[in-house]
GROMACS .gro file of C-alpha atoms in nm:
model
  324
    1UNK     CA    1   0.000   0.000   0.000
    2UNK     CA    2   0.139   0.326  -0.146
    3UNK     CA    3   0.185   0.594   0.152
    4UNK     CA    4  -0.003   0.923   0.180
    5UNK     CA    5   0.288   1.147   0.153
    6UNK     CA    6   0.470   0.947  -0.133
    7UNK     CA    7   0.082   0.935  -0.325
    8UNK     CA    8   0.126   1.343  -0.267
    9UNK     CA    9   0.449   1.375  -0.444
   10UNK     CA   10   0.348   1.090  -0.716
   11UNK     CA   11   0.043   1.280  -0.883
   12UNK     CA   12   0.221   1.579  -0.931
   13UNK     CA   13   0.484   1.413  -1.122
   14UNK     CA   14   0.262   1.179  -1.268
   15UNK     CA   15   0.079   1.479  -1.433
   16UNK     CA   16   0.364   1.689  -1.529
   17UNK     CA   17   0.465   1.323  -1.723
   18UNK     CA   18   0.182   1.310  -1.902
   19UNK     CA   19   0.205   1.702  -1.978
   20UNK     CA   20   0.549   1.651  -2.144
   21UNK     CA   21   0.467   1.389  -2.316
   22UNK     CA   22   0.164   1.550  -2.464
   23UNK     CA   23   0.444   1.854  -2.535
   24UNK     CA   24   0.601   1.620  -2.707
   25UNK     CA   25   0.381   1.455  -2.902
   26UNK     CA   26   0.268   1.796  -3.012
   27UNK     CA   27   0.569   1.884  -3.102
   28UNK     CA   28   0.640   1.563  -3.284
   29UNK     CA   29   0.264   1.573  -3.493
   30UNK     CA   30   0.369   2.038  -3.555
   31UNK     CA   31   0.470   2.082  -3.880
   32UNK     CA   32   0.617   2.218  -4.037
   33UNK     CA   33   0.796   2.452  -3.781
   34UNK     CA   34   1.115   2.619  -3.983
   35UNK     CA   35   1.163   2.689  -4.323
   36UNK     CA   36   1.111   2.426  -4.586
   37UNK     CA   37   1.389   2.374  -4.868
   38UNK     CA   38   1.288   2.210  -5.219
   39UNK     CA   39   1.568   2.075  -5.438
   40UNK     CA   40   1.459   2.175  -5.818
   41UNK     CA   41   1.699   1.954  -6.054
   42UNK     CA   42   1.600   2.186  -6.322
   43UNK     CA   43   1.816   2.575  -6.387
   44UNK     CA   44   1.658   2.843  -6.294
   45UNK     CA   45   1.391   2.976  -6.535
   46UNK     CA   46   1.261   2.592  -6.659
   47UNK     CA   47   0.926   2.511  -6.592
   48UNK     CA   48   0.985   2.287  -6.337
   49UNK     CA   49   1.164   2.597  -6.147
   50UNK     CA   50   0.856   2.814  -6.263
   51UNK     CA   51   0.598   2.598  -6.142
   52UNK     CA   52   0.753   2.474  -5.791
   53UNK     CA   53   0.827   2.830  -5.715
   54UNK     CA   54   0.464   2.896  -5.777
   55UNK     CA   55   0.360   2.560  -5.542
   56UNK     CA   56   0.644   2.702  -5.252
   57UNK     CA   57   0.437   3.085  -5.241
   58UNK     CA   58   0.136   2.921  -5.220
   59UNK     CA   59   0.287   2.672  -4.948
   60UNK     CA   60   0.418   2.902  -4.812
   61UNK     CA   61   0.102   3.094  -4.720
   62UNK     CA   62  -0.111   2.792  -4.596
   63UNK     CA   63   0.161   2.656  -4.382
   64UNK     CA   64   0.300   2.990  -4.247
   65UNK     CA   65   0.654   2.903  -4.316
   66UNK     CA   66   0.914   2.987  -4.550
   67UNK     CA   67   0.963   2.831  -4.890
   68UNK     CA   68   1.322   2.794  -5.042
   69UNK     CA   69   1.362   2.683  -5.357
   70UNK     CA   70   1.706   2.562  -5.439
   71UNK     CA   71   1.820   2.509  -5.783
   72UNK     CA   72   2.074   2.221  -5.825
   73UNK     CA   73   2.067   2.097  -6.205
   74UNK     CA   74   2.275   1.846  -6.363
   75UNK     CA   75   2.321   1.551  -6.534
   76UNK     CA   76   1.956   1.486  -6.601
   77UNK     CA   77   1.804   1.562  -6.265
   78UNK     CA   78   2.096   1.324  -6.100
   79UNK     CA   79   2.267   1.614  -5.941
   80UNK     CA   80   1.964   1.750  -5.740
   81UNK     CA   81   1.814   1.436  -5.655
   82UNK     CA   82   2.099   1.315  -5.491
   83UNK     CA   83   2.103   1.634  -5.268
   84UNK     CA   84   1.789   1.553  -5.181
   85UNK     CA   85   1.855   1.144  -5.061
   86UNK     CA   86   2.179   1.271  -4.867
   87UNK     CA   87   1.930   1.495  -4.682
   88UNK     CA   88   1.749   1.392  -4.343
   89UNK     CA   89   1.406   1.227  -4.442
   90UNK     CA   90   1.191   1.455  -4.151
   91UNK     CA   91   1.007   1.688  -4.442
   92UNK     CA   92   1.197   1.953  -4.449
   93UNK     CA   93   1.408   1.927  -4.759
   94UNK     CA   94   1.188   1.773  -5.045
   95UNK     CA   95   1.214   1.725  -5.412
   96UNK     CA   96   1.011   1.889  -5.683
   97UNK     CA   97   1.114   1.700  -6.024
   98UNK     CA   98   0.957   1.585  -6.404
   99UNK     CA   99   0.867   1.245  -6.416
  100UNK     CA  100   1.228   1.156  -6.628
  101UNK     CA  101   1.388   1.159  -6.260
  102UNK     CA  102   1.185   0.843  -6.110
  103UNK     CA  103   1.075   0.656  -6.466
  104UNK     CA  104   1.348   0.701  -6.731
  105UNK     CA  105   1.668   0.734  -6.542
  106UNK     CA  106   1.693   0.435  -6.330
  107UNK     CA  107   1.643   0.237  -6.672
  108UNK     CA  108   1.868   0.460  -6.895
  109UNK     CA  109   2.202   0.464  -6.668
  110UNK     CA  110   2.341   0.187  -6.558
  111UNK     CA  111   2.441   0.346  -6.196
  112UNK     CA  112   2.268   0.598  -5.988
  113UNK     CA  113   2.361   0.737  -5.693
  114UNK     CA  114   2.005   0.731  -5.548
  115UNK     CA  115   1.689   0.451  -5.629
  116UNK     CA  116   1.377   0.539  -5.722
  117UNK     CA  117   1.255   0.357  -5.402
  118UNK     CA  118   1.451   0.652  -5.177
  119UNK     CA  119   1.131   0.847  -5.274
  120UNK     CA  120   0.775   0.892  -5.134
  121UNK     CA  121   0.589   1.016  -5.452
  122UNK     CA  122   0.346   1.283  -5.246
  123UNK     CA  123   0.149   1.458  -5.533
  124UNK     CA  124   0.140   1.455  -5.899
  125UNK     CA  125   0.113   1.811  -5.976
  126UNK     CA  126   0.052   1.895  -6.341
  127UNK     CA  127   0.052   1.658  -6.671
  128UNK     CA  128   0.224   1.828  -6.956
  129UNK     CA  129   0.137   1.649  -7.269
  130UNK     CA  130   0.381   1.632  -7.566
  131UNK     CA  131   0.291   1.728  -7.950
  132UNK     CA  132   0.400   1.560  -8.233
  133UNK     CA  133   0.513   1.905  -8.463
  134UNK     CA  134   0.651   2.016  -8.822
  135UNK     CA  135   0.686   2.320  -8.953
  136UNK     CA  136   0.406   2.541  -9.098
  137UNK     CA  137   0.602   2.512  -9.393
  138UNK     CA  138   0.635   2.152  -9.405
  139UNK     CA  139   0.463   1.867  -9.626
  140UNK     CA  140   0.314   1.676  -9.398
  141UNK     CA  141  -0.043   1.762  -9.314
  142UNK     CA  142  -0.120   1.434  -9.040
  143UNK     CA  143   0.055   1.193  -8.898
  144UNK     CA  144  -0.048   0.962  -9.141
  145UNK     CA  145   0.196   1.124  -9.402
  146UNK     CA  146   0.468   1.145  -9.160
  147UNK     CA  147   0.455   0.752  -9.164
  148UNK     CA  148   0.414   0.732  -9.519
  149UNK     CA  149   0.766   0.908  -9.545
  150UNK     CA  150   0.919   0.789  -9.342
  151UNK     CA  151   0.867   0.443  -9.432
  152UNK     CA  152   0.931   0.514  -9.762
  153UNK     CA  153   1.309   0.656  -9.675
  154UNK     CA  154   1.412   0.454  -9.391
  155UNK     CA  155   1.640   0.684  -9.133
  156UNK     CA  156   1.636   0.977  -9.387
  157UNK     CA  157   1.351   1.169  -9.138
  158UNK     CA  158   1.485   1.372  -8.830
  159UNK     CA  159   1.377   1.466  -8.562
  160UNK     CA  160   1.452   1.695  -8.256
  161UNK     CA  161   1.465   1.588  -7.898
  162UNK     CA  162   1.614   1.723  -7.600
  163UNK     CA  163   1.868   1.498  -7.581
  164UNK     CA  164   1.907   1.088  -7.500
  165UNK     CA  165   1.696   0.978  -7.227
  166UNK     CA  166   1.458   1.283  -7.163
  167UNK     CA  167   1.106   1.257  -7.258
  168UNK     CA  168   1.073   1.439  -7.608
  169UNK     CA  169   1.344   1.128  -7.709
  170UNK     CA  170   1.149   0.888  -7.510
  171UNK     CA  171   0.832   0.919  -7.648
  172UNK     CA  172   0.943   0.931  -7.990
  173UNK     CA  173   1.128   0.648  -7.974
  174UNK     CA  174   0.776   0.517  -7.829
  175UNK     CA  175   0.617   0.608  -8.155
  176UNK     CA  176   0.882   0.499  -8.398
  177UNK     CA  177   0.846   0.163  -8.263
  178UNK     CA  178   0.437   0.208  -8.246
  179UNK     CA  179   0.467   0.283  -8.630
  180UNK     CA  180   0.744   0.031  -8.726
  181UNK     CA  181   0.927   0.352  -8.855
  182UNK     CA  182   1.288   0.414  -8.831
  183UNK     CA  183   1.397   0.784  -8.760
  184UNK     CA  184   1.702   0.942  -8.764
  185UNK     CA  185   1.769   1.176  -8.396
  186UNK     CA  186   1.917   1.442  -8.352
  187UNK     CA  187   1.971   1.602  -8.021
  188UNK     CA  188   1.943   1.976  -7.920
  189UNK     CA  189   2.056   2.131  -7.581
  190UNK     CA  190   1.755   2.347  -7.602
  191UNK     CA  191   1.463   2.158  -7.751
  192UNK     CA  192   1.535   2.230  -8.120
  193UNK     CA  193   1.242   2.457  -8.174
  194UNK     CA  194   1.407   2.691  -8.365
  195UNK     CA  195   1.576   2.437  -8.624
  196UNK     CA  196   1.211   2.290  -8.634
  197UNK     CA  197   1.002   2.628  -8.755
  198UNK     CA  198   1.331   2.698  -8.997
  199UNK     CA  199   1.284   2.293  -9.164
  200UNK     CA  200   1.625   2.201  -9.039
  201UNK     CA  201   1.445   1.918  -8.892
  202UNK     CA  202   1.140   1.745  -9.018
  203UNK     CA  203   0.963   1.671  -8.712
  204UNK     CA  204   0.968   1.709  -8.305
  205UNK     CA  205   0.793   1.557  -8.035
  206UNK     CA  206   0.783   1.857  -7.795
  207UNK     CA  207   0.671   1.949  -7.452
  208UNK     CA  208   0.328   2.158  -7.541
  209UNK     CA  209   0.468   2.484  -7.345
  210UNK     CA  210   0.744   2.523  -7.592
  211UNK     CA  211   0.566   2.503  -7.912
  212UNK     CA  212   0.178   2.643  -7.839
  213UNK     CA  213   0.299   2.986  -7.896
  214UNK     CA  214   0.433   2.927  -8.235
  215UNK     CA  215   0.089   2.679  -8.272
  216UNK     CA  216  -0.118   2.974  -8.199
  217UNK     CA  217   0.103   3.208  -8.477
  218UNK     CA  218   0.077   2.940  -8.675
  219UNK     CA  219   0.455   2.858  -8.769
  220UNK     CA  220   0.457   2.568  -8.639
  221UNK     CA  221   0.169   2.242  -8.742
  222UNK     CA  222   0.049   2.027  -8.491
  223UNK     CA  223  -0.014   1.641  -8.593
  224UNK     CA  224  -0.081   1.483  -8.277
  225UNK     CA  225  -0.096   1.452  -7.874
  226UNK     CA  226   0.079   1.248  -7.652
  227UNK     CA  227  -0.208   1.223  -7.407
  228UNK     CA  228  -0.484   1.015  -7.375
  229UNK     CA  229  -0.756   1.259  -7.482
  230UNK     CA  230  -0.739   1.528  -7.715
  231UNK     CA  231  -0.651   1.838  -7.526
  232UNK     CA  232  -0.883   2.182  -7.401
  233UNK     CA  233  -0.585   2.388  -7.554
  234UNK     CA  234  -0.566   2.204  -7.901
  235UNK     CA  235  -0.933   2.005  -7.902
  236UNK     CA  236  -0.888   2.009  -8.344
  237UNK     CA  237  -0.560   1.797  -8.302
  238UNK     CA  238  -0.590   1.408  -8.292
  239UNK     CA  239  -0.438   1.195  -8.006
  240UNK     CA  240  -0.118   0.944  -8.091
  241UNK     CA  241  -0.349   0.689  -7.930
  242UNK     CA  242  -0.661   0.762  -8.245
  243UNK     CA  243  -0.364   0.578  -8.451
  244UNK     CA  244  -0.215   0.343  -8.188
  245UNK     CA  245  -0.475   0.242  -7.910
  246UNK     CA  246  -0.282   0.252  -7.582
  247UNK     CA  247  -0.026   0.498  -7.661
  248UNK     CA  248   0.019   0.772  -7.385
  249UNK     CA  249   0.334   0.979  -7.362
  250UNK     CA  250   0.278   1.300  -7.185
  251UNK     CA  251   0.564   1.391  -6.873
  252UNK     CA  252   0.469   1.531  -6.556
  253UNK     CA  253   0.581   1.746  -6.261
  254UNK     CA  254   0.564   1.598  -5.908
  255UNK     CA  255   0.635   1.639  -5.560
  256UNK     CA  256   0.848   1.391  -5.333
  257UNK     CA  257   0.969   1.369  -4.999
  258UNK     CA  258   1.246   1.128  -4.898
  259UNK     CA  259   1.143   0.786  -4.755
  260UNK     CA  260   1.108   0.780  -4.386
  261UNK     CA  261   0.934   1.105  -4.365
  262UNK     CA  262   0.643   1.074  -4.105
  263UNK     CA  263   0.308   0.953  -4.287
  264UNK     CA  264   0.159   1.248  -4.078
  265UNK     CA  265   0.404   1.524  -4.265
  266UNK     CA  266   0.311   1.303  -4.605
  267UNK     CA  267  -0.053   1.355  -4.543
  268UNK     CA  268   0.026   1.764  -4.461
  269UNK     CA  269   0.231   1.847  -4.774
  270UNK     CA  270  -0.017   1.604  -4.983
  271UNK     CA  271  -0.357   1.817  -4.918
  272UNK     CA  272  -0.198   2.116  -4.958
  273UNK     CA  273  -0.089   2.060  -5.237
  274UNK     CA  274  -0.375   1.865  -5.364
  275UNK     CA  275  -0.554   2.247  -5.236
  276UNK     CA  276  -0.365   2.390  -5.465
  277UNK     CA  277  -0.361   2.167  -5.796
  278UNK     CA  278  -0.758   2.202  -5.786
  279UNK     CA  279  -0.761   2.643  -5.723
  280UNK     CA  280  -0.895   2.831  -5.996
  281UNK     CA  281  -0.607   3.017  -6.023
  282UNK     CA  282  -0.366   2.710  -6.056
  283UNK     CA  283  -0.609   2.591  -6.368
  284UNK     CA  284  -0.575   2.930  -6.536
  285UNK     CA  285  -0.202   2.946  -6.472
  286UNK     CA  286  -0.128   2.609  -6.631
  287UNK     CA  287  -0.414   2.661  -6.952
  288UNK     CA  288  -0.209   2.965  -7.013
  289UNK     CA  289   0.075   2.753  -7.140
  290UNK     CA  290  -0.134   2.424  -7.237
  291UNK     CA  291  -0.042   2.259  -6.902
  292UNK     CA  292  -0.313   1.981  -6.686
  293UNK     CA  293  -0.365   2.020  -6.324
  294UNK     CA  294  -0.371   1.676  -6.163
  295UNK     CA  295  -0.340   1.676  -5.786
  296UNK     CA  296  -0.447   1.327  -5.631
  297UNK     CA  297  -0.338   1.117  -5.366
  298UNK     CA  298   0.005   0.970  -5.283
  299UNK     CA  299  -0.133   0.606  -5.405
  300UNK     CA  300  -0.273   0.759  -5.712
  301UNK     CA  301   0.072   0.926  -5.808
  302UNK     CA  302   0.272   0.560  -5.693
  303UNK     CA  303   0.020   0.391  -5.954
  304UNK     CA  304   0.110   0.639  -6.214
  305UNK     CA  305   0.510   0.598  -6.140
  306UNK     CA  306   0.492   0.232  -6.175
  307UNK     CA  307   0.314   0.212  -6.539
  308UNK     CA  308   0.534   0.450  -6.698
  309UNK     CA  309   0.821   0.280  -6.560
  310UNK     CA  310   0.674  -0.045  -6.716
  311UNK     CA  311   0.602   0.161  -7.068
  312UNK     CA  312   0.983   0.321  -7.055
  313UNK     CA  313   1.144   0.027  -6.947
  314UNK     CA  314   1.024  -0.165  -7.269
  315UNK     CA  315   1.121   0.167  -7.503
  316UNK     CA  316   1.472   0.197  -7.346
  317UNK     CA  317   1.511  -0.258  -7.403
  318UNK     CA  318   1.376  -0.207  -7.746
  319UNK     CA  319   1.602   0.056  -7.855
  320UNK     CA  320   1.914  -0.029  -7.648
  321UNK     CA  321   1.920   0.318  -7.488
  322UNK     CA  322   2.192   0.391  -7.232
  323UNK     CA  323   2.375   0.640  -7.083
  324UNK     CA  324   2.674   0.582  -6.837
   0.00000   0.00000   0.00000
């Protein structure tokens, strides 16, 4: 039997226990409480800069807490990422990358220095869907006659990509092999848009935010889309997938945090951003430069990961694509 006097100094400390460990857990479930840093593999100025800049000021206002965004580009997203695995997985440093990073890379080099699997996809942010474009100037009308020739002279057709590996390659590699064409690439530092309205090369697969402008003044033709439906910004031009059921090829920008983050910091940074993805003033951002809003849940955005992995895995076997 406990005595009086010792019950007397128990329940005091008994309570202040629990009252720290409440603190605690408090503490522990508060965040975020100090500034946030996002690793953007992408110079300054990209899109993907452009747009998680845009995601950190609206963070930044729901959460009360600073935004940085850090630019750290190189060797196809490798450099950045990598900052971001080295980095302690509590939510405070996260990753804000195009979907190249987590499906092309790990099965285009043959060493990484981080895995795919180091990352908690949180939220798919945008789609940006690709077009298949020629010049205003050019013969081909559909994509119907850019088969045609370029069946009929094997290799002789070029076309422009961003360089080995990154989606405008990917995805016409994709349709090369959907077609049974062969297609002679040739890769540009900066997209090759400029070579493409001049007819220095026949044909590009591009990301729609650099080629809608020149769409809209009509120097360059659009043929196709890389999405599954035809688009809001270009509803006259026929999907890839009219031609070849199945085909998708559009990239995306997403939202990771480092695995080992708490679930409840996962769940935080996932409905705010999913807040912002579905704001009227996100939509009229992105339809300014052809751009989908996605949002969605952390399983919806794992789901998407692991088919395109599955689609460029089979494009990168089939065409013996590899980087060191």
């Amino acid at each position: 039997m406990t005595h009086p006097t010792l019950r007397a100094i128990q329940c005091p400390l008994v309570a202040l226990a629990l009252l720290a460990t409440g603190s605690a857990a408090l503490a522990q479930e508060r965040y975020p409480s100090k500034p946030i840093r996002v690793i953007v593999p992408f110079p300054a100025g990209t899109a993907p800069d452009v747009m998680a800049r845009y995601w950190g000021d609206r963070v930044s206002r729901q959460l009360q807490q600073p935004v940085l965004v850090e630019n750290k580009a190189g060797a196809s997203t490798i450099v950045g990422t990598q900052a971001v695995a080295a980095a302690p997985a509590d939510g405070y440093t996260l990753l804000y990358t195009a979907s190249g990073t987590v499906t092309i890379n790990p099965f285009v080099y043959k060493k990484l220095p981080y895995q795919a699997q180091d990352l908690v996809p949180v939220t798919r942010m945008l789609s940006i869907p690709l077009v298949i474009s020629v010049s205003s100037q050019s013969p081909y009308k559909t994509v119907a006659d850019l088969i045609k020739d370029a069946k009929a002279r094997p290799g002789s057709v070029s076309y422009a990509s961003y360089g080995v590996g990154t989606v405008p390659h990917m995805s016409m590699a994709y349709f090369a092999n959907s077609a049974g064409l062969k297609l002679n690439h040739v890769p540009y530092r900066d997209g090759g848009v400029t070579d493409l309205i001049a007819g220095r090369v026949d044909v590009a697969f591009s990301p729609i935010a650099d080629v809608l402008q020149h769409i809209r003044s009509g120097k360059i033709r659009p043929l196709a889309v890389s999405s599954a439906h035809r688009l809001e910004s270009l509803p006259q031009v026929p999907t890839v997938a009219e031609a070849f059921p199945g085909f998708e090829g559009d990239s995306w920008h997403g939202l990771f945090a480092l695995k080992g983050t708490p679930q409840s910091v996962i769940e935080v940074l996932g409905n705010v951003s999913r807040q912002i993805a579905a704001s009227d003033d996100y939509r009229r951002f992105l339809a300014e430069q052809g751009l989908v809003p996605v949002g969605g849940s952390s399983a919806d955005f794992v789901q998407t990961i692991g088919a395109e992995s599955v689609r460029w895995a089979k494009v990168v076997k089939d065409n013996d694509i590899t980087l060191e």
